Amino acid sequence: MARSRLAECLSSHHHEPAKDPYFTPSRLLQVASSGDKVTIRLIEPQQPQPYLVLSYCWGGDQEQKLMTKNLELKKRNIIYDDLPRTITDAIKVTTKLGYEYIWIDSMCIVQDDDDDKMREIPMMSQIYSQADMTLAIACAATVTEGFLHHRRDTTVYGESYRLRFQCPDGQIGTVTAFNDPNNRVMKSCPLSERGWTLQERLLSTRMLEFSIKQARFICPNSEGRADCVDGWNILPTELYADDNIPVMISGHTFQLQDMWRAIVENFTTKRQLSVLADRPFAIMGIAKGIGNTVEDAYIAGHWLSTLPLDLLWQGSHPPIILASRQRQPTWAWTSIDARID
């Protein structure tokens, strides 16, 4: 279903940002599958290639991340069985969708090289918006959990009922019905609680999302609905509960002032960062993506056209002064770690 929906979207929808014929990520994972054998290596592409990107929760440090000492080794070969389950599942999906390349942050950015990070982080808006699709792993809190296993068929929320169900192919299965009036199951998706993943959602052109109770294909052309869904059919707006924030920036018109304030409040109130100093950088990609469609200047978490009014922000007490504050003006909300209103 996802492969068919993606092909239709690529061929007949026209909501993505203009493709840069010269852009390519600095590094990509090249993957291939033949029978039970999967080969993976890190490449530095010399020309643009169609690729996917991964949005997921790290859940702590990762043993297989790209480091200065293993950079050359990973260019030759990456052992599939050594990778955590979320990444191996993502590689399976990549090959099943007919793709050869995928971008994964932990495997494509040198994690112990600050210069490499400073080159790659400003490119995030392009990396996500120029990709054919984002694989969004909403259901896994850590990279070791994976997402292709069987869904849980029970719930802790109220009574549940298991009923016989005849599948389209004639097989007899079961359907589980339960009462969850406030969508608590769906809103508990770990991906919606992480700081970096907000910009990954907003910058994506289209997504194949794996949630706790469903898998679905989402693109702006569907106007917030996922018409290709397996499992619980719920609107993205109901899942994310961000009334003023679109599921994706591309394909939408918006009022910058209202939407940016909603983004900042969501980012600082509902999302967490493992490294507090990442705060200015984890929202930079959204600003760059928006800046491509509006004629305005982005200044440390604010916009020039609304700067006087936007200075009327306040933070919860007591705020934590960020270690990276020397890079941020003291009047900017990006200089502290606090809930911003």
Short mmCIF file of C-alpha atoms in Angstrom, two decimals, residues 6-300:
data_model
loop_
_atom_site.label_atom_id
_atom_site.label_comp_id
_atom_site.label_asym_id
_atom_site.label_seq_id
_atom_site.Cartn_x
_atom_site.Cartn_y
_atom_site.Cartn_z
CA LEU A 6 4.21 6.92 -2.71
CA ALA A 7 4.38 6.30 -6.46
CA GLU A 8 1.04 8.07 -6.95
CA CYS A 9 2.14 11.03 -4.85
CA LEU A 10 5.48 11.41 -6.65
CA SER A 11 3.85 11.27 -10.07
CA SER A 12 0.68 13.35 -9.64
CA HIS A 13 0.92 15.58 -6.54
CA HIS A 14 2.77 18.85 -6.72
CA HIS A 15 3.07 20.00 -3.14
CA GLU A 16 6.78 19.47 -2.48
CA PRO A 17 9.25 22.35 -2.47
CA ALA A 18 11.19 22.92 -5.65
CA LYS A 19 13.84 20.27 -6.00
CA ASP A 20 17.40 21.52 -5.99
CA PRO A 21 19.01 19.59 -8.85
CA TYR A 22 22.43 20.01 -7.26
CA PHE A 23 21.65 19.21 -3.62
CA THR A 24 22.72 15.97 -2.02
CA PRO A 25 23.41 15.14 1.64
CA SER A 26 27.10 14.93 2.45
CA ARG A 27 26.65 11.25 3.33
CA LEU A 28 24.06 8.54 2.74
CA LEU A 29 23.73 4.89 3.67
CA GLN A 30 23.68 2.71 0.57
CA VAL A 31 21.66 -0.43 1.23
CA ALA A 32 20.94 -3.53 -0.82
CA SER A 33 19.12 -6.78 -0.07
CA SER A 34 19.56 -10.13 -1.79
CA GLY A 35 17.78 -13.05 -0.16
CA ASP A 36 18.81 -13.08 3.49
CA LYS A 37 21.90 -10.96 2.85
CA VAL A 38 21.85 -7.21 3.47
CA THR A 39 24.81 -5.04 2.53
CA ILE A 40 25.26 -1.54 3.91
CA ARG A 41 27.98 1.04 3.48
CA LEU A 42 28.41 4.75 4.03
CA ILE A 43 28.92 6.78 0.86
CA GLU A 44 29.65 10.41 0.01
CA PRO A 45 27.47 10.87 -3.08
CA GLN A 46 28.93 12.85 -5.95
CA GLN A 47 25.55 13.52 -7.55
CA PRO A 48 21.93 13.67 -6.29
CA GLN A 49 20.20 10.34 -5.61
CA PRO A 50 16.59 9.63 -4.58
CA TYR A 51 16.70 8.87 -0.86
CA LEU A 52 14.62 8.43 2.30
CA VAL A 53 15.26 9.88 5.76
CA LEU A 54 14.60 8.45 9.21
CA SER A 55 12.93 10.28 12.12
CA TYR A 56 13.18 8.31 15.37
CA CYS A 57 14.00 8.47 19.07
CA TRP A 58 17.57 7.71 20.06
CA GLY A 59 16.64 6.84 23.65
CA GLY A 60 20.18 7.42 24.85
CA ASP A 61 23.62 7.03 23.33
CA GLN A 62 24.14 4.65 20.41
CA GLU A 63 26.93 2.15 20.07
CA GLN A 64 26.93 2.14 16.26
CA LYS A 65 27.03 5.90 15.68
CA LEU A 66 29.44 7.43 13.19
CA MET A 67 32.70 8.54 14.81
CA THR A 68 35.99 9.87 13.50
CA LYS A 69 37.71 6.57 14.27
CA ASN A 70 35.23 4.38 12.35
CA LEU A 71 34.45 6.69 9.42
CA GLU A 72 36.67 4.89 6.91
CA LEU A 73 35.56 1.46 8.15
CA LYS A 74 31.86 2.31 7.64
CA LYS A 75 32.61 3.43 4.09
CA ARG A 76 33.71 -0.15 3.35
CA ASN A 77 31.05 -2.12 5.22
CA ILE A 78 28.50 -1.84 8.03
CA ILE A 79 27.48 -5.13 9.61
CA TYR A 80 23.69 -5.36 9.49
CA ASP A 81 23.33 -7.64 12.52
CA ASP A 82 25.29 -5.19 14.69
CA LEU A 83 22.78 -2.39 14.16
CA PRO A 84 19.92 -1.63 16.61
CA ARG A 85 16.50 -2.90 15.66
CA THR A 86 14.87 0.40 14.65
CA ILE A 87 17.64 0.99 12.11
CA THR A 88 17.52 -2.56 10.72
CA ASP A 89 13.73 -2.29 10.42
CA ALA A 90 14.15 1.04 8.60
CA ILE A 91 16.60 -0.58 6.19
CA LYS A 92 14.08 -3.36 5.50
CA VAL A 93 11.41 -0.78 4.68
CA THR A 94 13.85 1.16 2.49
CA THR A 95 14.60 -1.85 0.31
CA LYS A 96 10.93 -2.95 0.22
CA LEU A 97 10.00 0.49 -1.09
CA GLY A 98 12.57 0.09 -3.85
CA TYR A 99 15.11 2.61 -2.53
CA GLU A 100 18.87 2.23 -2.35
CA TYR A 101 19.72 5.19 -0.12
CA ILE A 102 18.63 6.42 3.32
CA TRP A 103 19.87 9.24 5.56
CA ILE A 104 20.07 8.51 9.30
CA ASP A 105 21.52 11.20 11.56
CA SER A 106 23.52 8.96 13.88
CA MET A 107 25.09 7.17 10.90
CA CYS A 108 25.62 10.15 8.59
CA ILE A 109 26.91 12.89 10.93
CA VAL A 110 30.28 12.42 12.66
CA GLN A 111 29.12 12.56 16.27
CA ASP A 112 32.45 13.49 17.88
CA ASP A 113 33.35 16.19 15.34
CA ASP A 114 31.88 19.61 16.22
CA ASP A 115 32.94 21.06 12.88
CA ASP A 116 31.07 18.30 11.03
CA LYS A 117 27.97 18.90 13.16
CA MET A 118 28.06 22.61 12.43
CA ARG A 119 28.22 21.88 8.71
CA GLU A 120 25.41 19.30 8.76
CA ILE A 121 22.86 20.81 11.19
CA PRO A 122 22.18 23.91 9.04
CA MET A 123 21.47 21.52 6.16
CA MET A 124 18.65 19.72 8.00
CA SER A 125 15.89 21.70 6.28
CA GLN A 126 17.22 20.61 2.90
CA ILE A 127 17.99 17.05 3.96
CA TYR A 128 14.38 16.45 5.05
CA SER A 129 12.56 18.56 2.46
CA GLN A 130 14.57 17.19 -0.49
CA ALA A 131 14.09 13.55 0.54
CA ASP A 132 11.37 11.59 -1.24
CA MET A 133 9.86 10.54 2.09
CA THR A 134 10.47 10.41 5.84
CA LEU A 135 10.10 7.15 7.76
CA ALA A 136 8.67 8.42 11.07
CA ILE A 137 8.98 5.87 13.88
CA ALA A 138 6.41 7.26 16.32
CA CYS A 139 5.98 4.13 18.43
CA ALA A 140 9.53 3.39 19.62
CA ALA A 141 11.04 5.21 22.61
CA THR A 142 14.53 3.84 21.95
CA VAL A 143 16.51 2.81 18.90
CA THR A 144 16.63 -0.77 20.17
CA GLU A 145 12.85 -1.32 20.13
CA GLY A 146 12.15 -1.56 16.39
CA PHE A 147 8.73 -1.11 14.81
CA LEU A 148 7.95 -4.02 12.47
CA HIS A 149 6.87 -6.45 15.18
CA HIS A 150 3.21 -7.33 15.87
CA ARG A 151 1.15 -4.62 17.49
CA ARG A 152 -0.06 -5.07 21.03
CA ASP A 153 -3.72 -6.12 20.89
CA THR A 154 -4.64 -5.09 24.43
CA THR A 155 -4.86 -1.72 26.11
CA VAL A 156 -4.79 -0.44 29.66
CA TYR A 157 -7.51 2.12 28.93
CA GLY A 158 -10.88 0.74 30.03
CA GLU A 159 -12.62 -2.37 28.76
CA SER A 160 -11.64 -4.02 25.50
CA TYR A 161 -13.49 -6.51 23.31
CA ARG A 162 -12.08 -9.03 20.86
CA LEU A 163 -14.34 -9.89 17.93
CA ARG A 164 -14.08 -12.29 15.00
CA PHE A 165 -13.25 -10.52 11.75
CA GLN A 166 -13.17 -11.80 8.19
CA CYS A 167 -10.24 -10.32 6.29
CA PRO A 168 -10.54 -9.35 2.59
CA ASP A 169 -8.67 -12.52 1.58
CA GLY A 170 -11.17 -14.72 3.46
CA GLN A 171 -9.01 -15.48 6.49
CA ILE A 172 -10.64 -15.22 9.89
CA GLY A 173 -8.84 -12.93 12.30
CA THR A 174 -9.81 -10.72 15.21
CA VAL A 175 -10.48 -7.04 15.76
CA THR A 176 -10.03 -5.43 19.17
CA ALA A 177 -12.38 -2.60 20.16
CA PHE A 178 -11.77 -0.41 23.21
CA ASN A 179 -12.79 2.94 24.60
CA ASP A 180 -10.21 5.72 24.43
CA PRO A 181 -12.20 8.97 24.16
CA ASN A 182 -9.20 11.28 24.54
CA ASN A 183 -6.88 9.39 22.18
CA ARG A 184 -4.50 8.68 25.05
CA VAL A 185 -2.94 5.71 23.29
CA MET A 186 -2.07 7.69 20.18
CA LYS A 187 -0.89 10.79 22.00
CA SER A 188 1.60 8.73 24.00
CA CYS A 189 3.79 8.21 20.92
CA PRO A 190 7.39 8.92 22.05
CA LEU A 191 8.33 10.68 18.80
CA SER A 192 5.98 13.58 19.58
CA GLU A 193 7.86 14.25 22.84
CA ARG A 194 11.39 14.76 21.48
CA GLY A 195 12.85 18.14 20.60
CA TRP A 196 14.68 17.34 17.36
CA THR A 197 11.74 15.48 15.83
CA LEU A 198 9.45 18.50 15.61
CA GLN A 199 11.46 19.99 12.76
CA GLU A 200 11.78 16.57 11.15
CA ARG A 201 7.98 16.33 10.99
CA LEU A 202 7.41 19.86 9.76
CA LEU A 203 10.14 19.78 7.11
CA SER A 204 9.16 16.46 5.57
CA THR A 205 7.45 16.46 2.18
CA ARG A 206 5.62 13.20 2.90
CA MET A 207 5.78 10.60 5.67
CA LEU A 208 5.30 6.90 6.22
CA GLU A 209 4.55 6.82 9.92
CA PHE A 210 4.61 3.77 12.20
CA SER A 211 2.56 4.50 15.33
CA ILE A 212 1.48 2.38 18.28
CA LYS A 213 -1.80 1.24 16.69
CA GLN A 214 -1.33 2.01 13.00
CA ALA A 215 0.91 2.59 10.00
CA ARG A 216 -0.05 5.35 7.59
CA PHE A 217 1.10 7.39 4.62
CA ILE A 218 0.69 11.16 4.99
CA CYS A 219 1.21 13.96 2.50
CA PRO A 220 -0.08 17.56 2.36
CA ASN A 221 -2.32 16.69 -0.59
CA SER A 222 -4.48 14.62 1.77
CA GLU A 223 -5.29 17.80 3.78
CA GLY A 224 -4.44 16.23 7.11
CA ARG A 225 -5.96 12.82 6.37
CA ALA A 226 -4.07 9.61 5.76
CA ASP A 227 -6.02 7.84 3.04
CA CYS A 228 -3.52 4.98 3.08
CA VAL A 229 -3.69 3.57 6.58
CA ASP A 230 -3.32 0.18 8.22
CA GLY A 231 -4.91 0.10 11.64
CA TRP A 232 -6.47 2.88 13.71
CA ASN A 233 -7.65 5.61 11.30
CA ILE A 234 -6.95 8.87 13.09
CA LEU A 235 -6.22 12.34 11.73
CA PRO A 236 -2.69 13.74 12.12
CA THR A 237 -4.18 16.83 13.73
CA GLU A 238 -5.81 14.63 16.39
CA LEU A 239 -2.55 12.81 17.02
CA TYR A 240 -0.32 15.85 17.33
CA ALA A 241 -2.95 18.13 18.91
CA ASP A 242 -1.23 21.25 17.58
CA ASP A 243 -4.12 23.31 16.21
CA ASN A 244 -1.92 26.06 14.77
CA ILE A 245 0.83 23.81 13.42
CA PRO A 246 0.41 21.94 10.14
CA VAL A 247 1.59 18.36 9.91
CA MET A 248 4.12 19.58 7.35
CA ILE A 249 5.16 23.04 6.18
CA SER A 250 5.26 22.20 2.47
CA GLY A 251 1.96 22.53 0.66
CA HIS A 252 0.43 24.81 3.31
CA THR A 253 -0.17 28.51 3.59
CA PHE A 254 0.12 30.00 7.04
CA GLN A 255 0.36 33.19 9.07
CA LEU A 256 3.99 33.31 10.17
CA GLN A 257 3.38 35.19 13.40
CA ASP A 258 0.68 32.87 14.78
CA MET A 259 2.29 29.64 13.62
CA TRP A 260 5.78 30.48 14.84
CA ARG A 261 4.54 31.24 18.35
CA ALA A 262 2.65 27.94 18.40
CA ILE A 263 5.80 26.14 17.27
CA VAL A 264 7.93 27.78 19.97
CA GLU A 265 5.42 27.00 22.72
CA ASN A 266 5.10 23.37 21.56
CA PHE A 267 8.87 23.00 21.26
CA THR A 268 9.60 24.42 24.72
CA THR A 269 6.62 22.96 26.57
CA LYS A 270 5.95 19.48 25.18
CA ARG A 271 9.36 18.35 23.91
CA GLN A 272 12.58 17.32 25.61
CA LEU A 273 16.23 17.46 24.56
CA SER A 274 18.92 15.19 25.94
CA VAL A 275 21.52 17.95 25.42
CA LEU A 276 20.18 21.35 26.52
CA ALA A 277 22.76 23.19 24.43
CA ASP A 278 21.07 21.77 21.32
CA ARG A 279 18.04 23.99 21.86
CA PRO A 280 18.86 26.75 19.34
CA PHE A 281 19.93 24.21 16.73
CA ALA A 282 16.97 21.80 17.07
CA ILE A 283 14.60 24.49 15.80
CA MET A 284 16.95 26.11 13.27
CA GLY A 285 15.88 23.82 10.44
CA ILE A 286 12.21 24.85 10.80
CA ALA A 287 13.21 28.50 10.62
CA LYS A 288 15.27 27.89 7.51
CA GLY A 289 12.42 25.96 5.90
CA ILE A 290 9.95 28.74 6.66
CA GLY A 291 12.46 31.36 5.56
CA ASN A 292 12.47 29.81 2.10
CA THR A 293 8.80 30.80 1.66
CA VAL A 294 8.58 34.15 3.47
CA GLU A 295 10.58 37.32 2.97
CA ASP A 296 11.86 37.81 6.49
CA ALA A 297 15.04 37.50 8.52
CA TYR A 298 15.41 34.89 11.30
CA ILE A 299 17.21 36.16 14.40
CA ALA A 300 17.93 33.71 17.25
#
